[in-house]
Each structure stands twice: as structure tokens, then as C-alpha cells.
Amino acid sequence: MKNQMRWVLLLILPLLFASPSKIRASSVGEEKKTDVSVRIREPSIYLKEVIPPTFNRYPVKQTDIELQADRDLVIEVVDNRSGKNGWKLDYSLSAFKNEQEYATKLSMKNGRLATEETTVYQVNDIENISNGETQELVRVSQGTKQTFRLVIPKESIKLNVPANSPSGTYKAIQTVNLVNVVADVD
């Protein structure tokens, strides 16, 4: 009887190990096949366009000089929301670099915000912003489904360059942050 049991076990064990893979394989092949649809949507509020101001070449001087921009600052915001939350634009500027960092200051004034509908907003002047500093440029009090276009004319954008700055090409990074402003709840 023991020998018969051994033979039965020897025959059954290989079948147990072989069967699950066949069962698994057949169930995988029988899965329902459905289409998958992926859609990336635009956010409800976003920066559509940011055009930074630029500055021309200038001669190195022994005194501080003030340069006027040769291109307007343009920022376009699309707001597809409606409700009590507003938004703001914060502006910051990195140090101007040419192998080393140089302390410059940037001022931008007389910005105009074009809107499609009547909206409560405030455009602020940027006064002598320097490396690592952030200043609020625009604040809109409520989300309204429209596009906003901020233009600061090149004549109102001034860069103060320190005396005896070495010649060369200087680069800085402008950062414009669009921030959701939660409405005050009474």
C-alpha cells in the first residue's frame, strides 16, 4: 500500500506544479481587452507667455550707469476659473553672472494690465530688485474666466550696473511665479 501511495504521489505532484501555470496562462489570455484613453488637460490657470526684457551692449564706465531695456516685459495669464480665489504674479531675478556674480538692481514701472472684462486688480512697480529678492508684480482679486496681458514698456525698465564692471556677456534668470490667492472667508 505504501508503494502505491508513493506512485500516486509521484504522479500527482508533477501535475500540481504543471497545472497552475497552464491555468494562469489561460486566464491571462482570456482577459478582457479594452481601449485606454489618455487626455492631458490644460490647467485652470496658467502662464501662456512670458517675454523677458533685454538690454543692449554698453561701454564699461568708471561710474554706475542706468541702462534702459530694449524690449518690453510681457506676461500673459489665462484664467479659466470663476469664483472667489484670485491670483498674483511674483517676480524675482537671479544675480547677473559673467564668471562671477555682480550686484545689479532692476526697476520696472508703469505696467499696464489688459483684461477682457472688468476686474479688480493692482499692478505694482518693481523697485530696485536685487539677487534673490522677490516682489509682487500683479494681484487680481477674483478668478474670472478671461485672459490677462501685462506689459511693462521698455522705457520704464531700468537696470543699474555698478561702476567698473568687467566687460563680457552677463546672464541672469528671471522667475515669474503665478500664485493662487485664497479668498478671505468671513
Coordinates of C-alpha atoms in Angstrom, one line a residue, residues 6 28 38 68 74 94 109 151 165 171:
R6 CA 4.3 6.7 -3.4
V28 CA -4.3 35.9 -18.8
V38 CA -5.4 59.4 -22.0
Q68 CA 17.1 101.1 -20.4
V74 CA 5.2 90.8 -21.5
S94 CA 19.0 86.0 -10.1
K109 CA 7.4 100.8 -13.6
V151 CA 3.0 94.9 -20.5
S165 CA 32.0 96.1 -14.2
K171 CA 23.2 86.4 -17.9

